[in-house]
Structures are given as structure tokens and as C-alpha cells.
Amino acid sequence: MTDNNNRYLPGEHSRARFLRLDAATILKRFYLCERALIISQSGWLAGIAALEVKMTLPRFTWQDTLTAHALRERVFELRYPRRMLEIGEDAPLIEVFDESISAPSAQAFILALAQVFKPALLTAYRSYVSCADDLSDGPILRALKLAIAEKEAQIAWLEGQLEAMAGSEPEQRQEAESWASALAERLEQVGGLKLEAPHAAPTPNDLPGRRPFKLAEVPARDPRFHLCHFYWPDIVDPDFAYGEGINLQLRSGVSHLNEVWAVETGGAILHAFADDLDWEYIYDAARWTYDESRHVLMGYERLRAWGFALHEMPLGSYIYDSAAGHEPIVRLGMLHYFETKNIGNKVKRAEAFEQYQDRMSQHDMEFDWADETIHAAYGKRWHTALHKKFPDRIPDMDGLHRRCDELVAEEIAAATDAERADIRQVADAMIAKASEVGLKEPAQAAQPN
């Protein structure tokens, strides 16, 4: 009789390339890289002028956040019961990804995303999926396959925008290319983003043009629009009514367009508190910022549909400006304050648009209202967490809202006659143009042709 105690069946198989903790280590590496880019993309929003880029990057960031969240959850499952995500041996790699935020210009930042960091993640995801086991790794493969498709689309879109950015700022192109090239070299020096662990670079190369990141206190704005401080007369002129009919439709469209300040603020606070509050906060803040970018595009598309050119649309900055120089908590408070302040008005305006048979404005206002109820909860949740963690420097919510109200009131009180005249002229021109479109009365508009 054969003794089988010291004999074994063959166990070599392609499915067994990654053991449980091997897979967890690689997926953790991917998560940390995504997290670094989520923070840098958010921090840069206020410093990007082109509206298309400023409003599309939050969507990419939200996609990246969903990918990172899936990676993070899978790592916890594979490491159960451990819930630590230490950087450890991945430090040299994560340091390179962290450098993405230190770009010398918006063009350099976007170029590095498009040609260095996004492609590195795309290649790594493809490598993992190509050799992963569909049985054991199945729970993460769907997310990675989706991430591959998203990264491909992101890279293609960003590459397309770079031509426009280079055309409007040609003097920055060489510096941007040098920056991206140096980052690619630095990434290669640490072994790149691969399935194997990175290693320290013995003699790291210089990063030409590197500038330690600082939030843009004065937001970069797209010069194709009518740039102004206050975006509608009623903000600085109590005698100019919010209006009804065409006036309300225009006011609502312009208001949505000008939620650009909320996009910039959402990115700013995600960056500011990412390390203090960590992942769950980053997850909520990324969604908050993405939602605000959708609201901006709602207004933009309605105004375009009504025939307005970009130079006819006012793009203001007074709310963002009112928080300049203050602690980041003021920006969080400002975003939460205006969310909760205006929620009730959204329902009334949606009802008015229904009466006007303006289904597009009604549609956008209803979805905006749903978003803002979520955002109000975000603001309360994370202000409470910060206040609990830093009671000496984070004021209570009522005090924070009062301070925000004061800062905005001070900004409005400082309005000049020239600013009032400018925005009045813009609004009057928009109202006159809309009135000439020949819109029918609601009852007439409802009749079939």
C-alpha cells in the first residue's frame, strides 16, 4: 500500500499567482495612489480657468473616488479584522503621486495627469486584471474593469483639453512639458506603479518649476465669460427684484452657472480636511463637489439653449472671495450655509417653472433640491466631526453661519458703483434679449402645432 502522507497533488496553477495578502498589498497600493490624486485634483479646482476643465475634473474625481472606495473595502475584506491602511513600503511611490499637486501651473497639472499619473494607474489596472483570478478576485474585478474604461476616457478627454490650454497659455507649455517629463522620470526611479513593491530612488531627479501647493484665494476664471464680482443686480441692489417669468428663469440659470464658487469651495475643503477626517469625509466631499459641478452645467446648458453666448453670461466670484484669507472651516461653513439657506426656495421655483411650462428649469431645480438636502447632511456631519476633534479652533455651527453671513455682507457692502452699473447692464441686456426671443404664453405654448 502506498504511503500518501508525504506525497501531494500538484498545486501550481495560474489562478494562484496572488495569495490573499499579496492581493491586499497590491490593491492597497492602488488605493493610496488614487487617494493622492483625488486630493490634488480637488485642491487645484480653484486654480483652473477653463470652465470645461473646472467642471469635468470633479466628475473624474468622483469616478476615481468610487474606484478607490471599492479598492479600500476589498483590502479590508482581505485583511480582516485589520483596518489599517499604512503606507509602509509604498512610501516612495506615494511621494511621487503626492508631488502632483506641486505643479507650476494648471496646464502643467493637467499635463501630468494626462501623461503620467492616469496612464500609470491604467497600466497597473490592466496588468492586475490580466493575471487576476476571477474566482478569488471576482469582487474587485468589476470595479477595476470599470476603472480601466474610465481612465481611458479621462486620458483621452484631458489630452484633448491640453491643446486648448496650450493655445491660450503658450508661454506655459514648455514648463508644463518639463514638469511632466520630470515626474515621469521620478516615477520610473522608484520602479513605477506596478504589481511589485516600489523602491526608494537613490538620487531623485529635480522637479523643474515645482511650487509648494497653495490654494488659489483668487479663483481663476474663464475669460470667455463676462467676468464680474457680483453676478446679478439683486445681490447689490435691493430695488432690483428677483423677479418672475423670464426674469426668474434667467436669474435661476445664472445662479446655477455661478455655483462655480461652490465647486471651487468643495475642492478646497476636500483638500484642507482630507488628512484630519480621512476617507469617509473625502468620499462625501468628492460627491459634494461633483454635484455642484453638475449644477453649474445645468445653468450653462439652459442659458446656451436660450441663445446666450458665453460673453453674455456673467460669472461672479463674491461668495468665494468673501472667504479669502480665512481658515478652511469658513469655506466649509459657507458651503453649508448657502445650501441650507436656499433649500426652501428651490421647491417654490420648481413649482413656478412648472406653471411656465419650462420643463428644463423645473427638472434641474428638482434635482438640485434633492442634491442639496444631501449636502446639508454632509455639512452638519463633518462640521460636527471637526468641532469634536478641534473644539478650540472650530466654532459651533450657529457661530460659523453668523460669521459667514457677516463676511458675505461685508463683501456686498463694499460693492462699487462701477460694479453695480456693470452687472445691471449685463442683466438688462440678457432680459432684453430673452424678451425678443418671442416666447409664447404658457397656454399658447401648450397647443399642438
Short mmCIF file of C-alpha atoms in Angstrom, two decimals:
data_model
loop_
_atom_site.label_atom_id
_atom_site.label_comp_id
_atom_site.label_asym_id
_atom_site.label_seq_id
_atom_site.Cartn_x
_atom_site.Cartn_y
_atom_site.Cartn_z
CA MET A 1 0.00 0.00 0.00
CA THR A 2 1.34 3.44 -0.97
CA ASP A 3 2.06 5.90 1.84
CA ASN A 4 0.43 9.19 0.78
CA ASN A 5 1.38 11.13 3.89
CA ASN A 6 4.44 12.59 2.18
CA ARG A 7 3.02 12.81 -1.33
CA TYR A 8 0.97 15.73 -2.68
CA LEU A 9 -1.13 16.59 -5.69
CA PRO A 10 0.25 19.35 -7.96
CA GLY A 11 -0.78 22.85 -6.88
CA GLU A 12 0.84 25.07 -9.47
CA HIS A 13 -1.85 26.96 -11.34
CA SER A 14 -2.19 30.38 -12.95
CA ARG A 15 -5.06 31.16 -10.57
CA ALA A 16 -2.70 31.04 -7.61
CA ARG A 17 -0.39 33.88 -8.60
CA PHE A 18 -1.66 36.19 -5.83
CA LEU A 19 -2.33 34.88 -2.36
CA ARG A 20 -4.81 36.73 -0.18
CA LEU A 21 -2.35 39.16 1.44
CA ASP A 22 -0.47 39.62 -1.82
CA ALA A 23 -3.67 40.85 -3.45
CA ALA A 24 -4.45 43.08 -0.46
CA THR A 25 -1.00 44.68 -0.68
CA ILE A 26 -1.37 45.50 -4.38
CA LEU A 27 -4.91 46.82 -4.05
CA LYS A 28 -3.85 48.97 -1.10
CA ARG A 29 -1.12 50.46 -3.32
CA PHE A 30 -3.70 51.32 -5.97
CA TYR A 31 -5.99 52.89 -3.36
CA LEU A 32 -3.25 55.11 -1.97
CA CYS A 33 -2.36 56.36 -5.45
CA GLU A 34 -6.00 57.17 -6.24
CA ARG A 35 -6.38 58.94 -2.91
CA ALA A 36 -3.39 61.17 -3.63
CA LEU A 37 -4.82 62.23 -6.99
CA ILE A 38 -8.31 62.79 -5.58
CA ILE A 39 -6.86 65.29 -3.12
CA SER A 40 -4.65 67.05 -5.67
CA GLN A 41 -7.42 67.26 -8.30
CA SER A 42 -9.73 68.80 -5.72
CA GLY A 43 -7.23 71.33 -4.44
CA TRP A 44 -6.46 72.55 -7.97
CA LEU A 45 -10.07 73.34 -9.00
CA ALA A 46 -9.95 76.98 -7.92
CA GLY A 47 -6.72 77.46 -9.87
CA ILE A 48 -8.10 76.20 -13.20
CA ALA A 49 -9.64 78.81 -15.51
CA ALA A 50 -11.21 76.82 -18.38
CA LEU A 51 -14.81 76.08 -17.41
CA GLU A 52 -14.84 72.72 -19.22
CA VAL A 53 -11.85 71.50 -17.20
CA LYS A 54 -13.01 73.03 -13.93
CA MET A 55 -16.41 71.33 -14.27
CA THR A 56 -15.25 67.98 -15.70
CA LEU A 57 -12.43 67.29 -13.26
CA PRO A 58 -14.94 66.87 -10.36
CA ARG A 59 -16.66 64.14 -12.38
CA PHE A 60 -13.35 62.37 -12.91
CA THR A 61 -12.56 62.81 -9.22
CA TRP A 62 -15.89 61.22 -8.30
CA GLN A 63 -15.16 58.29 -10.60
CA ASP A 64 -11.73 57.92 -9.01
CA THR A 65 -13.33 58.10 -5.56
CA LEU A 66 -15.70 55.23 -6.36
CA THR A 67 -12.75 53.18 -7.60
CA ALA A 68 -10.71 53.99 -4.52
CA HIS A 69 -13.64 53.15 -2.25
CA ALA A 70 -14.03 49.72 -3.85
CA LEU A 71 -10.29 49.09 -3.51
CA ARG A 72 -10.28 50.16 0.12
CA GLU A 73 -13.24 47.98 1.05
CA ARG A 74 -11.70 44.98 -0.68
CA VAL A 75 -8.43 45.45 1.19
CA PHE A 76 -10.32 45.44 4.48
CA GLU A 77 -12.12 42.25 3.48
CA LEU A 78 -8.87 40.51 2.59
CA ARG A 79 -7.10 41.70 5.75
CA TYR A 80 -9.97 41.16 8.15
CA PRO A 81 -10.03 42.07 11.00
CA ARG A 82 -7.26 44.63 10.36
CA ARG A 83 -8.47 48.04 9.22
CA MET A 84 -5.17 49.86 8.93
CA LEU A 85 -4.01 51.19 5.58
CA GLU A 86 -0.44 52.15 6.37
CA ILE A 87 1.69 53.48 3.52
CA GLY A 88 4.66 51.33 4.53
CA GLU A 89 6.83 50.12 1.66
CA ASP A 90 4.77 52.12 -0.84
CA ALA A 91 6.07 55.42 0.54
CA PRO A 92 8.48 56.17 -2.37
CA LEU A 93 5.65 55.71 -4.87
CA ILE A 94 3.04 57.68 -2.94
CA GLU A 95 5.50 60.53 -2.51
CA VAL A 96 5.68 60.85 -6.30
CA PHE A 97 1.88 60.87 -6.60
CA ASP A 98 1.71 63.45 -3.81
CA GLU A 99 4.01 65.69 -5.87
CA SER A 100 1.27 66.01 -8.49
CA ILE A 101 -0.23 68.90 -6.55
CA SER A 102 3.00 70.93 -6.65
CA ALA A 103 2.66 71.71 -10.36
CA PRO A 104 3.85 75.16 -11.51
CA SER A 105 0.61 75.86 -13.42
CA ALA A 106 -2.81 74.44 -14.17
CA GLN A 107 -1.57 73.37 -17.58
CA ALA A 108 1.34 71.51 -16.00
CA PHE A 109 -1.00 69.85 -13.53
CA ILE A 110 -3.38 68.63 -16.26
CA LEU A 111 -0.49 67.51 -18.47
CA ALA A 112 0.96 65.37 -15.69
CA LEU A 113 -2.46 63.83 -15.01
CA ALA A 114 -2.95 63.02 -18.68
CA GLN A 115 0.52 61.75 -19.49
CA VAL A 116 1.96 60.41 -16.23
CA PHE A 117 -0.41 59.58 -13.39
CA LYS A 118 -3.62 58.45 -15.11
CA PRO A 119 -1.67 56.26 -17.60
CA ALA A 120 0.29 54.72 -14.70
CA LEU A 121 -2.94 53.69 -12.99
CA LEU A 122 -4.43 52.48 -16.26
CA THR A 123 -1.42 50.27 -17.00
CA ALA A 124 -1.38 48.89 -13.45
CA TYR A 125 -5.09 48.06 -13.53
CA ARG A 126 -4.73 46.29 -16.86
CA SER A 127 -1.81 44.29 -15.51
CA TYR A 128 -3.72 43.22 -12.43
CA VAL A 129 -6.87 42.27 -14.32
CA SER A 130 -4.90 40.30 -16.91
CA CYS A 131 -3.48 37.93 -14.33
CA ALA A 132 -6.07 38.03 -11.54
CA ASP A 133 -8.24 35.06 -10.62
CA ASP A 134 -11.88 35.59 -11.47
CA LEU A 135 -12.92 33.26 -8.65
CA SER A 136 -10.99 34.70 -5.73
CA ASP A 137 -10.62 38.26 -7.07
CA GLY A 138 -14.10 38.49 -8.54
CA PRO A 139 -15.40 41.07 -6.03
CA ILE A 140 -12.86 43.70 -7.18
CA LEU A 141 -12.53 42.88 -10.87
CA ARG A 142 -15.78 44.57 -11.86
CA ALA A 143 -14.60 47.81 -10.25
CA LEU A 144 -11.18 47.57 -11.90
CA LYS A 145 -12.61 46.84 -15.33
CA LEU A 146 -14.88 49.87 -14.99
CA ALA A 147 -11.90 51.92 -13.78
CA ILE A 148 -9.94 50.90 -16.87
CA ALA A 149 -12.71 52.19 -19.14
CA GLU A 150 -12.99 55.40 -17.11
CA LYS A 151 -9.24 56.02 -17.11
CA GLU A 152 -9.11 55.53 -20.88
CA ALA A 153 -11.87 58.10 -21.32
CA GLN A 154 -10.32 60.50 -18.81
CA ILE A 155 -6.93 60.42 -20.52
CA ALA A 156 -8.44 60.98 -23.96
CA TRP A 157 -10.54 63.90 -22.71
CA LEU A 158 -7.68 65.55 -20.83
CA GLU A 159 -5.37 65.20 -23.82
CA GLY A 160 -7.98 66.96 -25.93
CA GLN A 161 -8.21 69.85 -23.48
CA LEU A 162 -4.45 70.33 -23.38
CA GLU A 163 -4.45 71.72 -26.91
CA ALA A 164 -6.87 74.46 -25.89
CA MET A 165 -4.90 75.21 -22.71
CA ALA A 166 -1.64 75.40 -24.65
CA GLY A 167 -3.27 77.69 -27.19
CA SER A 168 -4.50 80.15 -24.54
CA GLU A 169 -1.28 79.98 -22.48
CA PRO A 170 1.52 79.07 -24.94
CA GLU A 171 4.20 80.50 -22.69
CA GLN A 172 3.50 77.78 -20.10
CA ARG A 173 3.74 74.81 -22.46
CA GLN A 174 7.48 74.20 -22.22
CA GLU A 175 7.45 74.47 -18.44
CA ALA A 176 4.48 72.07 -18.31
CA GLU A 177 6.24 69.53 -20.52
CA SER A 178 9.40 69.73 -18.41
CA TRP A 179 7.33 69.20 -15.26
CA ALA A 180 5.51 66.16 -16.62
CA SER A 181 8.72 64.67 -18.02
CA ALA A 182 10.50 65.06 -14.68
CA LEU A 183 7.60 63.41 -12.82
CA ALA A 184 7.64 60.51 -15.27
CA GLU A 185 11.36 60.10 -14.63
CA ARG A 186 10.87 60.27 -10.86
CA LEU A 187 8.12 57.65 -11.12
CA GLU A 188 10.44 55.38 -13.08
CA GLN A 189 13.20 55.89 -10.49
CA VAL A 190 11.03 54.32 -7.80
CA GLY A 191 10.06 51.40 -10.01
CA GLY A 192 6.79 52.82 -11.33
CA LEU A 193 3.31 51.81 -10.33
CA LYS A 194 3.42 48.06 -10.74
CA LEU A 195 2.27 44.89 -9.06
CA GLU A 196 5.67 44.72 -7.35
CA ALA A 197 6.62 46.98 -4.48
CA PRO A 198 8.39 50.26 -5.32
CA HIS A 199 11.84 51.17 -4.05
CA ALA A 200 13.48 54.38 -2.96
CA ALA A 201 15.24 56.50 -5.59
CA PRO A 202 18.91 56.75 -4.55
CA THR A 203 19.33 60.14 -6.22
CA PRO A 204 15.92 61.61 -7.03
CA ASN A 205 15.88 63.92 -10.05
CA ASP A 206 14.92 67.56 -9.77
CA LEU A 207 11.35 68.64 -10.49
CA PRO A 208 11.72 71.87 -12.51
CA GLY A 209 9.18 74.55 -11.69
CA ARG A 210 7.96 72.80 -8.55
CA ARG A 211 5.82 75.11 -6.40
CA PRO A 212 4.55 74.02 -2.99
CA PHE A 213 0.78 73.97 -3.33
CA LYS A 214 -1.24 76.89 -2.07
CA LEU A 215 -4.97 77.22 -2.58
CA ALA A 216 -5.93 79.91 -5.09
CA GLU A 217 -7.57 82.52 -2.87
CA VAL A 218 -8.44 84.47 -6.02
CA PRO A 219 -10.16 81.93 -8.29
CA ALA A 220 -9.03 81.52 -11.87
CA ARG A 221 -11.93 82.21 -14.21
CA ASP A 222 -12.63 81.56 -17.87
CA PRO A 223 -12.11 84.83 -19.81
CA ARG A 224 -14.69 83.86 -22.43
CA PHE A 225 -17.43 84.77 -19.94
CA HIS A 226 -18.37 88.21 -18.65
CA LEU A 227 -16.23 88.19 -15.53
CA CYS A 228 -17.56 90.22 -12.63
CA HIS A 229 -17.69 90.30 -8.86
CA PHE A 230 -21.47 90.10 -8.39
CA TYR A 231 -23.40 88.03 -10.91
CA TRP A 232 -26.90 89.62 -10.72
CA PRO A 233 -28.13 93.10 -9.72
CA ASP A 234 -30.41 91.98 -6.86
CA ILE A 235 -27.31 90.95 -4.88
CA VAL A 236 -26.17 94.59 -4.57
CA ASP A 237 -29.36 96.49 -5.46
CA PRO A 238 -32.41 95.91 -3.19
CA ASP A 239 -34.61 97.72 -5.73
CA PHE A 240 -33.89 95.11 -8.41
CA ALA A 241 -36.44 92.34 -7.87
CA TYR A 242 -35.56 88.66 -8.03
CA GLY A 243 -38.40 88.59 -10.50
CA GLU A 244 -40.91 86.27 -12.09
CA GLY A 245 -41.42 84.88 -15.57
CA ILE A 246 -38.46 85.47 -17.88
CA ASN A 247 -36.59 87.30 -15.12
CA LEU A 248 -36.88 84.32 -12.77
CA GLN A 249 -35.86 81.88 -15.49
CA LEU A 250 -32.76 83.92 -16.28
CA ARG A 251 -31.94 84.52 -12.62
CA SER A 252 -32.14 80.80 -11.94
CA GLY A 253 -29.96 79.91 -14.91
CA VAL A 254 -27.35 82.48 -13.95
CA SER A 255 -27.45 81.32 -10.32
CA HIS A 256 -26.79 77.74 -11.34
CA LEU A 257 -23.92 78.80 -13.59
CA ASN A 258 -22.42 80.75 -10.72
CA GLU A 259 -22.34 77.77 -8.41
CA VAL A 260 -18.83 77.56 -9.79
CA TRP A 261 -17.84 79.07 -6.42
CA ALA A 262 -19.33 76.01 -4.72
CA VAL A 263 -17.28 73.69 -6.94
CA GLU A 264 -14.11 75.56 -6.04
CA THR A 265 -15.09 75.57 -2.37
CA GLY A 266 -15.92 71.86 -2.35
CA GLY A 267 -12.50 71.09 -3.79
CA ALA A 268 -10.81 73.44 -1.34
CA ILE A 269 -12.37 71.85 1.74
CA LEU A 270 -11.76 68.31 0.49
CA HIS A 271 -8.08 69.14 0.22
CA ALA A 272 -7.99 71.08 3.50
CA PHE A 273 -9.51 68.41 5.75
CA ALA A 274 -8.55 65.18 3.97
CA ASP A 275 -5.90 64.23 6.49
CA ASP A 276 -7.90 65.39 9.53
CA LEU A 277 -11.05 63.43 8.63
CA ASP A 278 -9.73 60.78 6.23
CA TRP A 279 -11.61 58.60 3.80
CA GLU A 280 -15.29 58.81 4.67
CA TYR A 281 -15.02 62.58 4.55
CA ILE A 282 -13.12 62.51 1.25
CA TYR A 283 -15.85 60.27 -0.17
CA ASP A 284 -18.63 62.70 0.82
CA ALA A 285 -16.70 65.82 -0.20
CA ALA A 286 -15.92 64.37 -3.63
CA ARG A 287 -19.60 63.70 -4.21
CA TRP A 288 -20.50 67.18 -2.90
CA THR A 289 -18.06 68.81 -5.32
CA TYR A 290 -19.23 66.68 -8.24
CA ASP A 291 -22.86 67.58 -7.54
CA GLU A 292 -22.03 71.29 -7.55
CA SER A 293 -20.30 70.92 -10.92
CA ARG A 294 -23.48 69.35 -12.31
CA HIS A 295 -25.49 72.34 -11.09
CA VAL A 296 -23.13 74.72 -12.88
CA LEU A 297 -23.58 72.83 -16.13
CA MET A 298 -27.36 72.82 -15.65
CA GLY A 299 -27.35 76.61 -15.71
CA TYR A 300 -24.82 76.77 -18.52
CA GLU A 301 -26.85 74.46 -20.76
CA ARG A 302 -30.12 76.30 -20.13
CA LEU A 303 -28.56 79.66 -20.97
CA ARG A 304 -26.99 78.21 -24.11
CA ALA A 305 -30.33 76.68 -25.11
CA TRP A 306 -31.92 80.13 -24.82
CA GLY A 307 -29.36 81.50 -27.22
CA PHE A 308 -26.84 83.23 -24.97
CA ALA A 309 -23.18 83.35 -25.96
CA LEU A 310 -20.51 82.86 -23.32
CA HIS A 311 -19.53 86.54 -23.27
CA GLU A 312 -23.13 87.42 -22.40
CA MET A 313 -23.16 85.23 -19.30
CA PRO A 314 -21.99 86.84 -16.03
CA LEU A 315 -19.56 84.80 -13.97
CA GLY A 316 -19.04 86.23 -10.49
CA SER A 317 -16.89 85.38 -7.51
CA TYR A 318 -18.13 87.33 -4.49
CA ILE A 319 -19.02 84.35 -2.26
CA TYR A 320 -15.70 82.62 -2.85
CA ASP A 321 -13.91 85.95 -2.43
CA SER A 322 -15.61 86.59 0.91
CA ALA A 323 -13.76 83.64 2.49
CA ALA A 324 -10.32 84.66 1.21
CA GLY A 325 -7.64 84.61 3.88
CA HIS A 326 -9.78 82.81 6.43
CA GLU A 327 -9.41 79.34 7.90
CA PRO A 328 -10.73 76.47 5.74
CA ILE A 329 -13.60 75.89 8.17
CA VAL A 330 -15.07 79.17 6.95
CA ARG A 331 -15.27 77.76 3.43
CA LEU A 332 -16.98 74.62 4.73
CA GLY A 333 -19.37 76.81 6.70
CA MET A 334 -20.02 78.99 3.66
CA LEU A 335 -20.95 76.00 1.52
CA HIS A 336 -23.22 74.53 4.18
CA TYR A 337 -24.77 77.93 4.96
CA PHE A 338 -25.87 78.62 1.41
CA GLU A 339 -27.11 75.05 0.95
CA THR A 340 -29.42 75.25 3.97
CA LYS A 341 -30.36 78.89 3.34
CA ASN A 342 -31.82 78.27 -0.11
CA ILE A 343 -33.32 74.76 0.09
CA GLY A 344 -36.85 76.04 0.72
CA ASN A 345 -36.79 78.35 -2.29
CA LYS A 346 -35.93 75.51 -4.67
CA VAL A 347 -39.36 73.88 -4.33
CA LYS A 348 -41.20 77.17 -4.94
CA ARG A 349 -39.13 77.91 -8.02
CA ALA A 350 -39.66 74.42 -9.41
CA GLU A 351 -43.41 74.98 -8.99
CA ALA A 352 -43.17 78.32 -10.78
CA PHE A 353 -41.28 76.75 -13.68
CA GLU A 354 -43.97 74.09 -13.93
CA GLN A 355 -46.54 76.87 -14.35
CA TYR A 356 -44.36 78.46 -17.05
CA GLN A 357 -44.15 75.06 -18.75
CA ASP A 358 -40.37 75.41 -18.53
CA ARG A 359 -39.75 71.75 -18.00
CA MET A 360 -35.96 72.11 -18.30
CA SER A 361 -35.69 74.62 -15.43
CA GLN A 362 -38.18 72.62 -13.37
CA HIS A 363 -36.22 69.42 -13.97
CA ASP A 364 -32.90 71.00 -12.94
CA MET A 365 -34.36 72.70 -9.86
CA GLU A 366 -35.94 69.48 -8.60
CA PHE A 367 -32.71 67.54 -8.90
CA ASP A 368 -30.79 70.45 -7.35
CA TRP A 369 -33.16 70.36 -4.37
CA ALA A 370 -32.54 66.62 -3.89
CA ASP A 371 -28.78 67.16 -4.00
CA GLU A 372 -28.84 69.99 -1.52
CA THR A 373 -30.76 68.02 1.08
CA ILE A 374 -27.89 65.51 0.93
CA HIS A 375 -25.32 68.30 1.13
CA ALA A 376 -26.93 69.80 4.21
CA ALA A 377 -26.37 66.47 5.94
CA TYR A 378 -22.75 66.40 4.76
CA GLY A 379 -22.09 69.85 6.19
CA LYS A 380 -23.63 69.04 9.54
CA ARG A 381 -21.88 65.67 9.81
CA TRP A 382 -18.40 66.91 9.04
CA HIS A 383 -18.62 70.19 10.91
CA THR A 384 -19.66 68.16 13.97
CA ALA A 385 -16.67 65.85 13.48
CA LEU A 386 -14.26 68.76 13.17
CA HIS A 387 -15.76 70.61 16.13
CA LYS A 388 -15.42 67.49 18.27
CA LYS A 389 -11.83 66.91 17.17
CA PHE A 390 -10.69 70.55 17.35
CA PRO A 391 -13.05 72.32 19.80
CA ASP A 392 -10.62 75.19 20.38
CA ARG A 393 -10.44 76.31 16.75
CA ILE A 394 -13.71 75.11 15.17
CA PRO A 395 -16.68 77.30 16.15
CA ASP A 396 -20.15 75.91 16.70
CA MET A 397 -22.44 75.78 13.66
CA ASP A 398 -24.56 78.81 14.59
CA GLY A 399 -21.47 80.90 15.22
CA LEU A 400 -19.92 79.72 11.97
CA HIS A 401 -23.04 80.61 9.99
CA ARG A 402 -23.17 84.06 11.59
CA ARG A 403 -19.55 84.62 10.62
CA CYS A 404 -20.25 83.55 7.05
CA ASP A 405 -23.24 85.88 6.89
CA GLU A 406 -21.06 88.74 8.13
CA LEU A 407 -18.31 88.07 5.61
CA VAL A 408 -20.71 87.98 2.67
CA ALA A 409 -22.48 91.11 3.93
CA GLU A 410 -19.11 92.88 4.13
CA GLU A 411 -18.31 91.83 0.57
CA ILE A 412 -21.66 93.15 -0.67
CA ALA A 413 -21.33 96.38 1.30
CA ALA A 414 -18.02 97.03 -0.43
CA ALA A 415 -19.61 96.93 -3.90
CA THR A 416 -18.66 99.90 -6.03
CA ASP A 417 -20.91 101.98 -8.24
CA ALA A 418 -18.99 100.64 -11.22
CA GLU A 419 -19.73 97.06 -10.20
CA ARG A 420 -23.43 97.84 -9.73
CA ALA A 421 -23.63 99.54 -13.09
CA ASP A 422 -21.76 96.72 -14.82
CA ILE A 423 -23.96 93.89 -13.63
CA ARG A 424 -27.11 95.97 -14.18
CA GLN A 425 -26.09 96.48 -17.78
CA VAL A 426 -25.41 92.75 -18.23
CA ALA A 427 -28.74 91.73 -16.67
CA ASP A 428 -30.73 94.30 -18.65
CA ALA A 429 -29.13 93.06 -21.86
CA MET A 430 -29.97 89.44 -21.03
CA ILE A 431 -33.56 90.28 -20.15
CA ALA A 432 -33.97 92.31 -23.32
CA LYS A 433 -32.56 89.53 -25.46
CA ALA A 434 -34.77 86.91 -23.80
CA SER A 435 -37.82 89.13 -24.31
CA GLU A 436 -37.07 89.35 -28.03
CA VAL A 437 -36.94 85.58 -28.45
CA GLY A 438 -40.71 85.62 -28.88
CA LEU A 439 -41.62 83.16 -26.16
CA LYS A 440 -45.29 82.27 -26.21
CA GLU A 441 -47.60 82.49 -23.27
CA PRO A 442 -47.84 79.15 -21.42
CA ALA A 443 -51.37 78.46 -22.69
CA GLN A 444 -50.29 79.06 -26.27
CA ALA A 445 -47.11 77.04 -25.88
CA ALA A 446 -49.17 74.04 -24.80
CA GLN A 447 -51.11 73.94 -28.07
CA PRO A 448 -50.05 71.35 -30.66
CA ASN A 449 -48.74 72.58 -33.99
#
